[in-house]
Short mmCIF file of C-alpha atoms in Angstrom, two decimals:
data_model
loop_
_atom_site.label_atom_id
_atom_site.label_comp_id
_atom_site.label_asym_id
_atom_site.label_seq_id
_atom_site.Cartn_x
_atom_site.Cartn_y
_atom_site.Cartn_z
CA PHE A 1 -6.42 15.95 12.71
CA ALA A 2 -4.65 17.13 9.55
CA GLY A 3 -1.50 15.36 10.72
CA TYR A 4 -3.53 12.25 11.46
CA ILE A 5 -5.07 12.22 7.99
CA SER A 6 -1.74 12.80 6.24
CA GLN A 7 -0.29 9.84 8.15
CA VAL A 8 -3.26 7.67 7.24
CA LEU A 9 -3.00 8.52 3.54
CA LYS A 10 0.74 7.93 3.38
CA ASN A 11 2.33 4.72 2.16
CA TYR A 12 5.18 3.58 4.40
CA THR A 13 8.29 1.52 3.74
CA ASP A 14 10.52 -0.02 6.37
CA HIS A 15 13.49 -2.34 5.96
CA ALA A 16 15.99 -4.25 8.07
CA CYS A 17 19.04 -6.37 7.32
CA ASP A 18 19.62 -9.82 8.78
CA GLY A 19 20.37 -9.43 12.49
CA GLU A 20 18.49 -6.12 12.78
CA TYR A 21 15.02 -5.37 14.15
CA VAL A 22 12.24 -4.27 11.86
CA SER A 23 9.74 -1.99 13.54
CA LEU A 24 6.37 -0.91 12.13
CA ARG A 25 4.22 1.69 13.88
CA CYS A 26 0.98 3.53 13.14
CA PRO A 27 -0.59 6.59 14.82
CA HIS A 28 -3.38 6.48 17.38
CA ARG A 29 -6.74 5.16 16.10
CA THR A 30 -5.13 3.30 13.20
CA THR A 31 -3.68 -0.18 12.65
CA ILE A 32 -1.10 -1.66 10.30
CA SER A 33 -2.28 -2.83 6.90
CA ILE A 34 0.47 -4.80 5.12
CA GLN A 35 0.58 -4.06 1.39
CA SER A 36 3.59 -6.07 0.26
CA SER A 37 6.78 -7.66 1.57
CA PHE A 38 10.13 -8.93 0.28
CA TYR A 39 12.80 -11.03 2.01
CA GLY A 40 15.95 -12.10 0.20
CA ARG A 41 18.53 -10.29 -1.91
CA ILE A 42 18.30 -8.87 -5.42
CA VAL A 43 21.00 -6.20 -5.25
CA PRO A 44 24.70 -6.60 -4.32
CA SER A 45 25.67 -6.12 -0.70
CA HIS A 46 27.67 -2.98 -1.44
CA GLN A 47 24.35 -1.32 -2.43
CA MET A 48 22.17 -2.69 0.36
CA CYS A 49 22.88 -4.28 3.75
CA PRO A 50 26.65 -4.82 3.48
CA SER A 51 28.08 -7.83 5.26
CA ARG A 52 29.39 -7.34 8.78
CA TYR A 53 32.44 -9.32 7.83
CA PRO A 54 35.09 -8.30 5.27
CA HIS A 55 34.59 -9.91 1.88
CA SER A 56 37.05 -10.40 -0.89
CA TYR A 57 36.05 -9.45 -4.42
CA ALA A 58 35.84 -13.14 -5.34
CA THR A 59 33.34 -13.72 -2.55
CA LEU A 60 31.18 -10.82 -3.69
CA ILE A 61 31.04 -12.22 -7.22
CA LYS A 62 29.53 -15.45 -5.87
CA GLU A 63 26.89 -13.60 -3.89
CA ASP A 64 23.36 -14.68 -4.84
CA VAL A 65 21.44 -11.65 -6.11
CA ALA A 66 18.42 -13.62 -7.34
CA CYS A 67 17.26 -14.80 -3.95
CA SER A 68 13.77 -14.39 -2.52
CA VAL A 69 11.44 -16.11 -0.05
CA GLY A 70 7.81 -16.63 -0.99
CA THR A 71 6.62 -16.69 2.63
CA SER A 72 7.63 -13.13 3.58
CA LEU A 73 4.19 -11.59 2.94
CA GLN A 74 2.37 -14.20 5.00
CA LYS A 75 4.91 -13.82 7.80
CA MET A 76 4.37 -10.07 7.91
CA LEU A 77 0.60 -10.56 7.92
CA ASP A 78 0.93 -12.99 10.84
CA GLU A 79 3.22 -10.71 12.82
CA CYS A 80 1.84 -7.23 12.15
CA GLN A 81 -1.51 -7.10 10.37
CA ASP A 82 -4.20 -5.16 12.30
CA ARG A 83 -1.82 -4.19 15.10
CA ARG A 84 -0.82 -0.66 15.98
CA SER A 85 2.86 -1.61 16.19
CA CYS A 86 5.08 -4.65 15.84
CA GLN A 87 8.77 -5.40 16.09
CA PHE A 88 10.87 -8.52 15.57
CA LEU A 89 14.41 -9.62 14.74
CA VAL A 90 15.01 -10.39 11.05
CA ASN A 91 16.73 -13.67 10.19
CA SER A 92 16.25 -16.49 7.70
CA ARG A 93 14.83 -18.90 10.32
CA LEU A 94 11.65 -16.80 10.49
CA PHE A 95 10.80 -17.51 6.87
CA GLY A 96 11.36 -21.25 6.64
CA THR A 97 13.93 -22.79 4.29
CA ASP A 98 16.85 -20.52 3.46
CA PRO A 99 16.91 -20.16 -0.36
CA CYS A 100 20.50 -18.87 -0.44
CA PRO A 101 22.62 -19.98 2.54
CA GLY A 102 25.71 -17.87 3.02
CA THR A 103 24.16 -14.79 1.40
CA GLY A 104 23.15 -11.94 3.69
CA LYS A 105 19.49 -10.99 3.16
CA TYR A 106 17.13 -8.18 4.09
CA LEU A 107 13.43 -7.58 4.67
CA ILE A 108 11.49 -4.73 3.07
CA VAL A 109 7.87 -4.08 4.05
CA TRP A 110 5.32 -1.76 2.45
CA TYR A 111 2.35 -0.85 4.64
CA LYS A 112 -0.37 1.69 5.32
CA CYS A 113 -2.11 2.79 8.51
CA ARG A 114 -5.80 1.92 8.34
CA PRO A 115 -8.36 3.71 10.56
CA ASN A 116 -9.86 1.52 13.27
CA GLU A 117 -13.32 2.74 12.33
CA TYR A 118 -14.15 3.36 8.70
CA LYS A 119 -17.01 3.19 6.25
CA SER A 120 -17.10 1.69 2.78
CA LYS A 121 -19.35 2.64 -0.13
CA VAL A 122 -19.61 1.27 -3.65
CA ALA A 123 -21.24 2.74 -6.76
CA CYS A 124 -21.58 0.86 -10.04
CA GLU A 125 -20.48 2.54 -13.25
CA ASP A 126 -22.56 5.63 -14.11
CA ASP A 127 -24.30 5.63 -10.70
CA LYS A 128 -23.85 8.46 -8.22
CA LEU A 129 -21.83 7.88 -5.05
CA ARG A 130 -22.89 9.96 -2.04
CA LEU A 131 -20.83 10.32 1.13
CA SER A 132 -22.00 12.10 4.26
CA CYS A 133 -21.14 12.53 7.92
CA LYS A 134 -23.21 13.65 10.88
CA LYS A 135 -23.45 17.29 11.85
CA SER A 136 -20.14 18.82 12.96
CA MET A 137 -18.23 15.89 11.43
CA VAL A 138 -16.21 15.90 8.19
CA ILE A 139 -15.14 13.33 5.61
CA ALA A 140 -11.60 11.98 5.43
CA ILE A 141 -10.92 9.71 2.44
CA TYR A 142 -8.74 6.68 3.15
CA SER A 143 -8.78 4.89 -0.21
CA ALA A 144 -10.59 5.01 -3.55
CA ILE A 145 -10.64 2.55 -6.44
CA PHE A 146 -12.32 3.07 -9.80
CA GLY A 147 -12.08 0.20 -12.25
CA ARG A 148 -12.38 -3.54 -11.88
CA THR A 149 -10.72 -5.56 -9.14
CA GLN A 150 -10.00 -9.26 -9.35
CA GLY A 151 -12.53 -10.02 -6.63
CA GLY A 152 -15.10 -7.74 -8.26
CA SER A 153 -17.94 -6.25 -6.24
CA LEU A 154 -21.05 -7.94 -4.92
CA GLU A 155 -22.97 -4.72 -5.52
CA CYS A 156 -21.88 -4.60 -9.17
CA PRO A 157 -21.79 -8.16 -10.57
CA TYR A 158 -19.60 -8.67 -13.62
CA GLN A 159 -21.50 -9.63 -16.77
CA ASN A 160 -19.25 -11.81 -18.87
CA LEU A 161 -19.53 -10.60 -22.45
CA GLY A 162 -16.85 -12.94 -23.73
CA MET A 163 -14.01 -10.83 -22.35
CA PRO A 164 -11.54 -12.13 -19.76
CA MET A 165 -11.73 -10.89 -16.14
CA ILE A 166 -8.81 -8.44 -16.00
CA GLU A 167 -8.01 -6.17 -13.08
CA CYS A 168 -7.75 -2.49 -14.00
CA GLN A 169 -7.77 0.63 -11.82
CA SER A 170 -7.65 4.39 -12.30
CA ALA A 171 -4.41 6.02 -11.16
CA THR A 172 -6.18 9.24 -10.11
CA ALA A 173 -9.20 7.95 -8.17
CA LEU A 174 -7.86 8.76 -4.69
CA GLN A 175 -6.58 12.18 -5.75
CA LEU A 176 -9.96 13.10 -7.24
CA MET A 177 -11.94 11.86 -4.22
CA ILE A 178 -9.75 13.91 -1.88
CA LYS A 179 -10.34 17.04 -3.96
CA ARG A 180 -14.09 16.49 -4.06
CA CYS A 181 -14.80 15.25 -0.54
CA HIS A 182 -11.93 15.78 1.90
CA GLY A 183 -12.94 18.03 4.80
CA LYS A 184 -16.58 18.30 3.71
CA ARG A 185 -19.66 17.15 5.57
CA SER A 186 -21.15 15.60 2.42
CA CYS A 187 -20.27 15.18 -1.24
CA SER A 188 -21.30 13.27 -4.34
CA ILE A 189 -19.65 12.09 -7.54
CA TYR A 190 -20.60 9.93 -10.50
CA ALA A 191 -18.72 6.66 -10.93
CA SER A 192 -18.10 7.44 -14.58
CA THR A 193 -15.26 7.46 -17.07
CA TYR A 194 -16.01 11.17 -17.56
CA GLU A 195 -14.81 11.78 -13.99
CA PHE A 196 -12.08 9.14 -13.66
CA GLY A 197 -11.08 8.27 -17.21
CA ASP A 198 -11.25 4.68 -18.45
CA PRO A 199 -8.46 2.49 -17.03
CA CYS A 200 -9.91 -0.69 -18.60
CA TYR A 201 -10.48 -2.17 -22.03
CA PRO A 202 -13.63 -0.93 -23.76
CA GLY A 203 -16.71 -2.73 -22.53
CA ILE A 204 -15.33 -3.70 -19.13
CA GLN A 205 -17.84 -2.83 -16.39
CA LYS A 206 -16.33 -0.76 -13.60
CA HIS A 207 -17.24 0.40 -10.10
CA LEU A 208 -16.11 2.99 -7.58
CA ASN A 209 -15.19 1.75 -4.11
CA VAL A 210 -14.40 4.38 -1.44
CA ILE A 211 -13.29 3.86 2.16
CA TYR A 212 -13.57 6.90 4.41
CA THR A 213 -13.91 8.03 8.00
CA CYS A 214 -15.79 10.83 9.76
CA ASP A 215 -14.20 13.03 12.40
CA ASN A 216 -15.75 15.63 14.69
CA THR A 217 -13.63 18.61 13.68
CA HIS A 218 -13.64 21.44 11.17
CA LEU A 219 -9.99 22.30 11.74
CA LEU A 220 -8.92 20.39 8.68
CA LEU A 221 -5.83 21.55 6.80
CA PRO A 222 -4.96 20.51 3.23
CA VAL A 223 -3.39 17.11 2.85
CA ASP A 224 -0.96 15.74 0.31
CA GLU A 225 -3.14 14.95 -2.68
CA THR A 226 -0.48 12.95 -4.46
CA GLN A 227 -1.81 9.58 -5.57
CA PRO A 228 -0.07 6.86 -3.54
CA PRO A 229 1.70 4.60 -6.04
CA ALA A 230 0.64 1.02 -6.66
CA LEU A 231 2.71 -1.82 -5.26
CA THR A 232 4.61 -1.99 -8.50
CA SER A 233 6.11 1.44 -7.81
CA THR A 234 8.34 2.90 -5.13
CA MET A 235 6.33 3.32 -1.92
CA GLU A 236 8.75 5.03 0.43
CA PRO A 237 7.57 8.05 2.46
CA VAL A 238 9.28 11.43 2.21
CA GLY A 239 12.79 11.37 3.61
CA VAL A 240 13.87 7.92 2.38
CA SER A 241 17.31 7.91 0.81
CA THR A 242 18.04 7.75 -2.90
CA GLU A 243 19.48 4.27 -2.43
CA MET A 244 16.20 3.12 -0.90
CA ALA A 245 14.22 4.60 -3.79
CA LEU A 246 16.50 2.82 -6.26
CA LEU A 247 16.06 -0.45 -4.40
CA SER A 248 12.28 -0.07 -4.38
CA ASN A 249 12.30 0.42 -8.16
CA ILE A 250 14.44 -2.67 -8.59
CA LEU A 251 12.07 -4.65 -6.37
CA ALA A 252 9.13 -3.35 -8.38
CA ALA A 253 10.67 -4.64 -11.61
CA TYR A 254 11.51 -7.96 -9.97
CA ALA A 255 7.94 -8.35 -8.64
CA PHE A 256 6.47 -7.51 -12.06
CA ILE A 257 8.70 -10.04 -13.85
CA THR A 258 7.93 -12.73 -11.24
#
């Protein structure tokens, strides 16, 4: 179960060059949840997915390194969302019009493994959130958000006080919820800035949204309590090469600028 939870909490990254297969897979009792996707090229081929054919230096200079396809996320959702595994061959025809013919491209996918059965609870700012499982079952936190999301929360309607609706989230919400509730039969915490800090502008109403599962075991070992980074940060699991980490950071900057 500890291994299962650590896999569920982890953020995964997979990539494939043109002409290669991309393969996403999640453990038993979970399904793929696509977080983000990129198809195109924003780094030179000598850093990522080198061409299969020899290139002269003049050819490399002309290589398009500002090339991206806006349909990659929707394609990944269509192919892999809510499945336990998926695999397909990467090529430009999958994504519609080729934005940079003659330039070799690659696909990078960020995803998580979502439990098939999970519960969701919301507490408005300064209210207490209580989580509990049946006897002989324990809590496993999947995700936690404290702040204000663009869609808001039906349980905590946003009162417009003349301030714009801006999304803001605590960077430590998941880490704190794991410390308080992971492996316990029940727990409680206040959805307050005292607990989570204030990630928003003063006066912005916030809420705590937690997704968790219950499992019938007490043999729960500690999990990695590191806060999974947002989509604007590198999201590769342990073991990914330095080049991949560098590429993820470059993609993060590109996504932010876009």
